[in-house]
Amino acid sequence: MPERRTRRPDRRSKPAAARPARRAAEPRTDGPLLELEVGDVAHGGVFVARHEGRVVFVADAAPGERVVARVQDASKDRFWRADAVEVLEASPDRVPHIWAESGIDRDPIDRAGGAEFGHLRLGYQRELKGRVLADALSRFGGVEVAPAVEPVLVYEGAEDVGTGWRTRVRLHVDADGNVGPYAARSHRVVPVASLPLAVPAIERIAPLGQPFRGAEHVDLIAPSTGDAQIVVADARSSRSAPPTVDEIVAGRRFTVDRDGFWQVHRGAAETLYRAVQDAVDDALFDPRAANLDLYGGVGLLAGALLDRFGETVRLTTVEADARATEHAGTNLAGAVGVRAETARVDRFLQRLVEHPTAAERARLADATIVLDPPRSGAGREVVDLLAASGARQLVYVACDPVALGRDVGLLRAHGYELEEVRAFDLFPSTHHVEAVARLTRR
């Protein structure tokens, strides 16, 4: 299952050109079998092999392994896609898959998606994610850094084992009413008997094996306050204002729509909250400047700045989703210098930099800008506008290594340099990794 279950309008999916093309919705069951020597990890949770000079992206493998793989997509001249179906020589970092329904002993069309690194030792997963991030920053950003991927802050009594972390799970429903996750890289519903990535409260209420004929999907939600909930969506679902839930982060309460965006790992919000606080260089922070929180959602990272620098900080949080902006205004209501604005980030920045007065230009040049863009990253247009602002420092929260690398490269061309970057394993047993980077104006 994707790491971000519900998207705000600004959280668009990453363009296909920046990663290997997605597989067709229904994987083949009759593709040719190849014996392959597996090389290094690639972006997207697959591994690189070669067959007669052609690149083959192999799922469910590991670097150094020799596997038999079934080709699923041979439609591209430059590369094919395949799934490992037998391991001839195993990596020492291979372990029994944490999700039985995703294991290599199953036919690829029946493997549950959303745990593509679950067959690897947890520490090795993080090593691989670090390699992907370092490669993206080097290849696209022109900087040589190799941040270690840090575990998420876990609650007292919790073990860092790569399971039991998801507080939001979406199960899909097929035409026959069967409920389950999608199979890996497809839209085929796979009935399962377990949800090992989910927090225990979700596992207890998950309606696995129950028919949901006529439903579109079933959401399982376990907020940090209140009981876990099952939400069944169908064509008759109400279009009125959705119910809300409350999340507590570092003692601060955030109201969010029940089906709105929130970090899915139970410790992710607080991890990012503290990482952003740590990333801001206080020597460069001016509380009276035109500080910004872009793609701000319900105000999580704005709250982090307020808790570090005080409730009188001048700060505008910008979000395209009107409901999220409404919640941000409420969540940050005690701060006298905060304004929550509903706007697309590119349009907001365009207005800001187009015709500023001398005083406005000075306040913007002294600003700290926090941005948490969609998986596609900020992109060239927003980067150009950020550079035009002349802000002192940018704190960039990224959920895609390639998008971050590209945007770091674009910002460096405008005179910003990457000062530090940290990486966090917000999605254990998947290929996803989050990074927090600080860039400063030369």
Coordinates of C-alpha atoms in Angstrom, one line a residue:
M1 CA 0.0 0.0 0.0
P2 CA 1.3 3.5 -0.7
E3 CA 2.9 5.3 2.1
R4 CA 0.6 8.4 1.8
R5 CA -2.9 7.1 1.8
T6 CA -4.8 10.4 1.2
R7 CA -3.3 13.2 -0.8
R8 CA -3.9 16.9 -0.5
P9 CA -4.2 18.8 -3.8
D10 CA -0.6 19.9 -3.5
R11 CA 0.6 16.3 -2.9
R12 CA 0.7 15.1 -6.5
S13 CA 2.3 11.7 -7.5
K14 CA 5.8 11.7 -8.8
P15 CA 6.1 12.0 -12.6
A16 CA 6.8 8.6 -14.2
A17 CA 9.9 10.0 -16.0
A18 CA 11.8 10.3 -12.7
R19 CA 11.6 6.6 -11.9
P20 CA 11.2 3.3 -13.8
A21 CA 7.8 3.0 -15.4
R22 CA 5.0 1.5 -13.3
R23 CA 4.0 -2.1 -14.1
A24 CA 0.6 -2.8 -15.8
A25 CA -2.3 -3.3 -13.4
E26 CA -2.4 -7.1 -14.0
P27 CA 1.0 -8.8 -13.8
R28 CA 1.7 -11.6 -16.3
T29 CA 1.6 -15.2 -15.1
D30 CA 3.3 -16.6 -18.2
G31 CA 6.3 -14.4 -18.6
P32 CA 9.7 -16.0 -19.4
L33 CA 11.9 -17.2 -16.5
L34 CA 15.4 -15.8 -16.3
E35 CA 18.3 -16.8 -14.1
L36 CA 19.9 -13.5 -12.9
E37 CA 22.8 -12.2 -10.9
V38 CA 21.4 -9.3 -8.8
G39 CA 23.3 -6.0 -8.5
D40 CA 22.6 -2.9 -6.4
V41 CA 19.4 -1.4 -5.3
A42 CA 17.5 1.0 -7.5
H43 CA 15.0 3.7 -6.6
G44 CA 11.5 2.3 -6.2
G45 CA 12.2 -0.8 -4.2
V46 CA 13.7 -3.0 -7.0
F47 CA 17.2 -4.3 -7.8
V48 CA 19.3 -4.1 -10.9
A49 CA 20.2 -7.1 -12.9
R50 CA 21.2 -7.6 -16.6
H51 CA 20.2 -10.1 -19.2
E52 CA 21.9 -10.1 -22.6
G53 CA 22.8 -6.5 -22.1
R54 CA 19.4 -5.3 -21.1
V55 CA 18.7 -3.9 -17.6
V56 CA 16.1 -5.9 -15.6
F57 CA 14.6 -4.4 -12.5
V58 CA 13.9 -7.3 -10.1
A59 CA 11.5 -7.2 -7.2
D60 CA 11.8 -9.3 -4.0
A61 CA 15.6 -9.9 -4.5
A62 CA 18.7 -8.5 -2.8
P63 CA 22.1 -7.3 -3.9
G64 CA 24.5 -10.2 -4.5
E65 CA 21.8 -12.8 -4.9
R66 CA 21.3 -15.3 -7.8
V67 CA 17.6 -15.7 -8.5
V68 CA 15.2 -17.1 -10.9
A69 CA 12.8 -14.3 -11.9
R70 CA 9.7 -14.1 -14.0
V71 CA 9.5 -11.3 -16.5
Q72 CA 6.3 -9.2 -15.9
D73 CA 6.9 -6.3 -18.3
A74 CA 9.0 -6.5 -21.5
S75 CA 7.4 -3.6 -23.2
K76 CA 10.3 -1.2 -22.9
D77 CA 13.4 -1.4 -25.1
R78 CA 15.7 -0.1 -22.4
F79 CA 14.6 -2.3 -19.5
W80 CA 12.4 -5.1 -18.3
R81 CA 10.6 -5.7 -15.0
A82 CA 10.6 -9.0 -13.2
D83 CA 9.8 -10.7 -9.9
A84 CA 12.0 -13.2 -8.2
V85 CA 10.3 -16.5 -7.8
E86 CA 13.2 -18.7 -6.6
V87 CA 16.4 -17.8 -4.7
L88 CA 19.4 -19.9 -5.9
E89 CA 22.0 -18.1 -3.8
A90 CA 20.6 -16.0 -0.9
S91 CA 22.0 -12.8 0.6
P92 CA 23.1 -13.1 4.2
D93 CA 20.7 -10.2 4.9
R94 CA 17.7 -12.1 3.6
V95 CA 15.2 -13.1 6.4
P96 CA 11.8 -14.8 6.4
H97 CA 9.3 -12.2 5.1
I98 CA 7.6 -10.2 7.9
W99 CA 4.3 -10.6 6.0
A100 CA 3.6 -14.2 5.0
E101 CA 1.2 -13.0 2.2
S102 CA 4.1 -11.1 0.5
G103 CA 6.6 -14.0 0.7
I104 CA 8.6 -15.3 -2.3
D105 CA 6.9 -18.7 -2.0
R106 CA 3.7 -17.0 -3.3
D107 CA 3.0 -16.4 -7.0
P108 CA 3.8 -12.7 -7.7
I109 CA 0.2 -12.0 -8.6
D110 CA -0.8 -13.1 -5.1
R111 CA 1.9 -11.2 -3.1
A112 CA 0.4 -8.4 -1.0
G113 CA 2.0 -5.0 -1.8
G114 CA 3.3 -2.5 0.6
A115 CA 6.2 -4.4 2.3
E116 CA 8.7 -4.7 -0.6
F117 CA 11.7 -4.7 1.8
G118 CA 10.1 -7.1 4.3
H119 CA 12.4 -9.9 3.3
L120 CA 15.5 -8.0 4.4
R121 CA 17.1 -7.4 7.8
L122 CA 15.9 -4.1 9.1
G123 CA 19.4 -2.5 9.4
Y124 CA 20.2 -3.6 5.9
Q125 CA 16.9 -2.0 4.6
R126 CA 18.2 1.3 6.0
E127 CA 21.6 0.8 4.4
L128 CA 19.9 0.4 1.0
K129 CA 17.7 3.4 1.5
G130 CA 20.8 5.5 2.4
R131 CA 22.5 4.3 -0.8
V132 CA 19.5 5.4 -2.9
L133 CA 19.4 8.8 -1.2
A134 CA 23.1 9.4 -1.5
D135 CA 23.0 8.4 -5.2
A136 CA 20.1 10.8 -5.9
L137 CA 21.8 13.7 -4.2
S138 CA 25.0 13.0 -6.1
R139 CA 23.5 12.3 -9.5
F140 CA 20.8 15.0 -9.5
G141 CA 22.0 17.4 -6.8
G142 CA 25.7 17.4 -7.4
V143 CA 26.5 16.9 -3.7
E144 CA 28.4 14.0 -2.1
V145 CA 26.8 13.2 1.2
A146 CA 25.8 9.8 2.7
P147 CA 23.4 10.3 5.6
A148 CA 22.7 7.3 7.7
V149 CA 19.0 6.4 7.8
E150 CA 17.8 6.9 11.3
P151 CA 14.9 4.9 13.0
V152 CA 11.8 6.7 13.9
L153 CA 11.3 7.8 17.5
V154 CA 9.4 4.9 19.1
Y155 CA 7.2 4.9 22.1
E156 CA 8.3 3.4 25.4
G157 CA 7.9 -0.3 25.3
A158 CA 7.9 -0.5 21.5
E159 CA 10.5 -2.4 19.6
D160 CA 12.2 -1.2 16.5
V161 CA 11.4 -4.3 14.5
G162 CA 9.8 -2.9 11.3
T163 CA 6.3 -3.9 12.1
G164 CA 3.3 -2.5 14.1
W165 CA 3.7 1.1 13.0
R166 CA 0.9 2.0 10.6
T167 CA -1.9 4.1 12.1
R168 CA -3.7 4.4 8.7
V169 CA -4.5 1.4 6.4
R170 CA -6.6 1.4 3.3
L171 CA -8.0 -2.0 2.2
H172 CA -9.5 -2.2 -1.2
V173 CA -12.6 -4.0 -2.3
D174 CA -13.0 -6.0 -5.6
A175 CA -16.2 -6.6 -7.6
D176 CA -17.0 -9.7 -5.6
G177 CA -16.7 -7.9 -2.3
N178 CA -13.4 -9.3 -1.3
V179 CA -11.4 -7.0 0.9
G180 CA -7.6 -6.7 1.1
P181 CA -4.5 -4.8 0.0
Y182 CA -3.6 -4.5 -3.6
A183 CA -1.0 -7.0 -4.9
A184 CA 2.4 -5.5 -5.4
R185 CA 2.5 -3.1 -8.3
S186 CA -1.1 -3.9 -9.5
H187 CA -4.7 -3.1 -8.7
R188 CA -5.6 -6.7 -7.9
V189 CA -7.1 -7.1 -4.5
V190 CA -5.4 -9.9 -2.4
P191 CA -7.3 -11.3 0.5
V192 CA -5.0 -11.6 3.5
A193 CA -5.1 -13.0 7.1
S194 CA -2.8 -10.5 8.7
L195 CA -1.6 -6.8 8.6
P196 CA 1.8 -6.9 10.3
L197 CA 2.7 -3.3 9.5
A198 CA -0.4 -2.0 11.3
V199 CA -0.5 -1.0 14.9
P200 CA -2.1 -3.6 17.2
A201 CA -5.3 -1.5 17.5
I202 CA -5.9 -1.8 13.7
E203 CA -5.0 -5.4 13.6
R204 CA -7.7 -6.1 16.2
I205 CA -10.5 -4.4 14.3
A206 CA -9.4 -5.2 10.7
P207 CA -12.4 -6.9 9.0
L208 CA -10.3 -9.4 7.1
G209 CA -12.3 -12.2 5.4
Q210 CA -15.5 -10.3 5.6
P211 CA -17.5 -9.4 2.4
F212 CA -18.0 -5.8 1.5
R213 CA -19.9 -6.0 -1.7
G214 CA -20.7 -2.5 -3.1
A215 CA -18.0 -0.8 -1.1
E216 CA -15.1 1.1 -2.7
H217 CA -12.6 0.7 0.1
V218 CA -12.3 0.3 3.8
D219 CA -10.1 2.6 5.9
L220 CA -8.7 1.6 9.3
I221 CA -7.6 4.6 11.4
A222 CA -6.0 4.6 14.8
P223 CA -5.4 8.2 16.0
S224 CA -3.3 9.0 19.0
T225 CA -6.5 9.9 20.9
G226 CA -9.7 7.9 21.0
D227 CA -10.4 4.4 19.6
A228 CA -9.5 2.8 16.4
Q229 CA -12.1 3.2 13.7
I230 CA -13.4 1.4 10.6
V231 CA -14.7 3.7 7.8
V232 CA -16.4 2.0 4.8
A233 CA -16.6 4.2 1.7
D234 CA -19.1 3.6 -1.1
A235 CA -20.8 5.6 -3.8
R236 CA -23.4 6.7 -1.2
S237 CA -20.8 8.1 1.2
S238 CA -21.6 11.5 2.5
R239 CA -20.1 14.5 0.8
S240 CA -20.6 16.8 3.8
A241 CA -17.8 17.9 6.1
P242 CA -16.0 14.7 7.2
P243 CA -15.5 13.8 10.9
T244 CA -12.3 14.8 12.5
V245 CA -9.8 13.1 14.8
D246 CA -7.2 14.7 17.2
E247 CA -3.5 13.8 17.1
I248 CA -1.1 14.8 19.9
V249 CA 2.5 15.7 19.0
A250 CA 5.0 16.9 21.6
G251 CA 2.1 18.0 23.8
R252 CA 0.4 20.0 21.0
R253 CA -3.0 19.0 19.7
F254 CA -3.7 18.9 16.0
T255 CA -7.2 18.4 14.6
V256 CA -7.3 16.7 11.2
D257 CA -10.1 15.3 9.0
R258 CA -10.5 11.6 9.6
D259 CA -9.8 11.0 6.0
G260 CA -7.2 13.8 5.7
F261 CA -3.5 13.6 5.4
W262 CA -1.5 12.6 8.5
Q263 CA 1.8 10.8 8.8
V264 CA 1.0 7.1 9.0
H265 CA 3.9 5.9 11.3
R266 CA 2.8 6.3 14.9
G267 CA 6.1 8.1 15.6
A268 CA 6.6 9.9 12.3
A269 CA 4.9 13.2 13.1
E270 CA 7.0 13.8 16.2
T271 CA 10.1 12.7 14.5
L272 CA 9.6 15.3 11.7
Y273 CA 8.5 17.8 14.3
R274 CA 11.8 17.6 16.2
A275 CA 13.9 17.1 13.0
V276 CA 12.6 20.4 11.6
Q277 CA 13.2 22.2 14.9
D278 CA 16.8 20.8 14.9
A279 CA 17.4 21.7 11.2
V280 CA 16.7 25.4 11.6
D281 CA 19.8 27.4 12.2
D282 CA 18.8 29.7 15.0
A283 CA 21.6 32.1 14.0
L284 CA 19.8 32.7 10.7
F285 CA 16.3 32.7 12.1
D286 CA 14.5 36.0 12.5
P287 CA 11.1 35.8 14.2
R288 CA 10.1 39.1 12.7
A289 CA 10.8 38.1 9.1
A290 CA 8.3 36.8 6.6
N291 CA 8.7 33.2 7.6
L292 CA 6.8 30.6 5.6
D293 CA 5.5 27.0 6.1
L294 CA 4.7 25.8 2.6
Y295 CA 2.5 22.8 1.8
G296 CA 1.7 23.3 5.5
G297 CA -1.3 20.9 5.9
V298 CA -2.9 21.2 9.3
G299 CA 0.1 23.1 10.8
L300 CA 2.3 20.3 12.1
L301 CA 5.6 21.9 11.1
A302 CA 4.4 25.4 11.8
G303 CA 3.7 24.2 15.3
A304 CA 7.3 22.9 15.5
L305 CA 8.6 26.4 14.7
L306 CA 6.3 28.0 17.3
D307 CA 7.3 25.6 20.0
R308 CA 11.0 26.3 19.3
F309 CA 11.0 30.1 18.7
G310 CA 7.8 31.3 20.6
E311 CA 4.2 32.1 19.9
T312 CA 5.0 35.6 18.6
V313 CA 6.9 34.4 15.6
R314 CA 5.7 35.9 12.3
L315 CA 4.7 32.9 10.1
T316 CA 2.3 32.2 7.2
T317 CA 1.4 28.6 6.6
V318 CA 0.2 27.9 3.0
E319 CA -1.9 24.9 1.9
A320 CA -4.1 24.3 -1.1
D321 CA -6.7 22.2 0.7
A322 CA -9.2 24.5 2.3
R323 CA -10.2 22.1 5.1
A324 CA -6.6 21.5 6.1
T325 CA -6.1 25.3 6.2
E326 CA -9.1 25.7 8.3
H327 CA -7.7 23.2 10.8
A328 CA -4.3 24.9 10.7
G329 CA -5.9 28.1 11.7
T330 CA -7.6 26.4 14.7
N331 CA -4.5 24.3 15.6
L332 CA -2.3 27.4 15.7
A333 CA -4.9 29.8 17.1
G334 CA -2.9 30.8 20.1
A335 CA 0.0 32.3 18.1
V336 CA -0.6 36.0 17.4
G337 CA 1.8 36.2 14.4
V338 CA 0.5 33.2 12.5
R339 CA -1.7 33.3 9.4
A340 CA -3.1 30.3 7.6
E341 CA -3.7 30.8 3.9
T342 CA -5.5 28.6 1.4
A343 CA -3.5 28.8 -1.8
R344 CA -1.5 26.8 -4.3
V345 CA 2.2 27.3 -3.3
D346 CA 3.3 28.4 -6.7
R347 CA 0.6 31.1 -7.0
F348 CA 1.2 32.3 -3.4
L349 CA 4.9 32.7 -4.0
Q350 CA 4.3 34.4 -7.4
R351 CA 2.2 37.1 -5.6
L352 CA 4.8 37.4 -2.9
V353 CA 7.8 38.0 -5.1
E354 CA 6.2 39.9 -7.9
H355 CA 6.0 43.5 -6.7
P356 CA 7.2 43.6 -3.0
T357 CA 7.9 46.9 -1.3
A358 CA 11.4 47.5 0.0
A359 CA 10.3 46.5 3.5
E360 CA 8.6 43.4 2.3
R361 CA 11.6 42.4 0.3
A362 CA 13.8 42.8 3.3
R363 CA 11.5 40.7 5.5
L364 CA 11.4 38.0 2.9
A365 CA 15.2 38.0 2.5
D366 CA 15.5 37.4 6.2
A367 CA 13.0 34.6 6.2
T368 CA 13.2 30.9 7.0
I369 CA 11.0 28.8 4.7
V370 CA 9.9 25.3 5.6
L371 CA 8.5 23.3 2.8
D372 CA 7.0 19.8 2.8
P373 CA 6.1 19.2 -0.9
P374 CA 4.4 16.2 -2.5
R375 CA 6.3 13.2 -3.6
S376 CA 6.9 15.0 -6.9
G377 CA 8.9 17.6 -5.0
A378 CA 8.8 21.4 -5.3
G379 CA 9.8 21.4 -9.0
R380 CA 11.4 24.0 -11.1
E381 CA 8.7 26.7 -11.0
V382 CA 8.5 26.7 -7.2
V383 CA 12.3 26.5 -6.9
D384 CA 12.7 29.5 -9.1
L385 CA 10.2 31.4 -6.9
L386 CA 11.9 30.3 -3.7
A387 CA 15.2 31.6 -5.1
A388 CA 13.5 34.9 -6.1
S389 CA 12.5 35.3 -2.5
G390 CA 16.1 35.4 -1.5
A391 CA 15.2 33.7 1.8
R392 CA 18.1 33.1 4.2
Q393 CA 17.4 29.4 4.8
L394 CA 15.2 26.6 3.5
V395 CA 14.2 23.6 5.4
Y396 CA 13.1 21.0 2.9
V397 CA 11.1 17.9 4.0
A398 CA 11.2 15.3 1.3
C399 CA 9.5 11.9 0.8
D400 CA 11.2 11.1 -2.5
P401 CA 15.0 10.9 -2.9
V402 CA 15.1 11.7 -6.6
A403 CA 12.8 14.7 -6.3
L404 CA 14.9 16.0 -3.4
G405 CA 18.1 15.5 -5.4
R406 CA 16.7 17.3 -8.4
D407 CA 15.5 20.2 -6.3
V408 CA 18.8 20.5 -4.5
G409 CA 20.5 20.7 -7.9
L410 CA 18.1 23.4 -9.0
L411 CA 18.5 25.4 -5.8
R412 CA 22.3 25.1 -6.0
A413 CA 22.2 26.7 -9.4
H414 CA 20.4 29.6 -7.8
G415 CA 23.1 30.1 -5.1
Y416 CA 21.8 27.9 -2.3
E417 CA 24.0 25.2 -0.8
L418 CA 23.0 22.0 1.1
E419 CA 24.3 22.5 4.6
E420 CA 22.9 19.3 6.2
V421 CA 20.5 16.4 5.5
R422 CA 19.1 13.7 7.8
A423 CA 17.1 10.7 6.7
F424 CA 14.5 8.8 8.6
D425 CA 12.9 5.4 8.2
L426 CA 9.3 6.5 8.4
F427 CA 8.2 3.4 6.4
P428 CA 10.0 0.3 7.7
S429 CA 9.8 -2.8 5.5
T430 CA 9.1 -0.6 2.4
H431 CA 11.5 1.2 0.1
H432 CA 10.3 4.7 1.2
V433 CA 12.5 7.1 3.1
E434 CA 12.0 10.6 4.4
A435 CA 14.7 13.3 4.5
V436 CA 15.0 16.7 6.1
A437 CA 17.5 19.1 4.5
R438 CA 18.7 22.6 5.2
L439 CA 19.9 24.9 2.4
T440 CA 21.3 28.4 2.9
R441 CA 21.8 31.2 0.6
R442 CA 25.4 31.9 -0.4

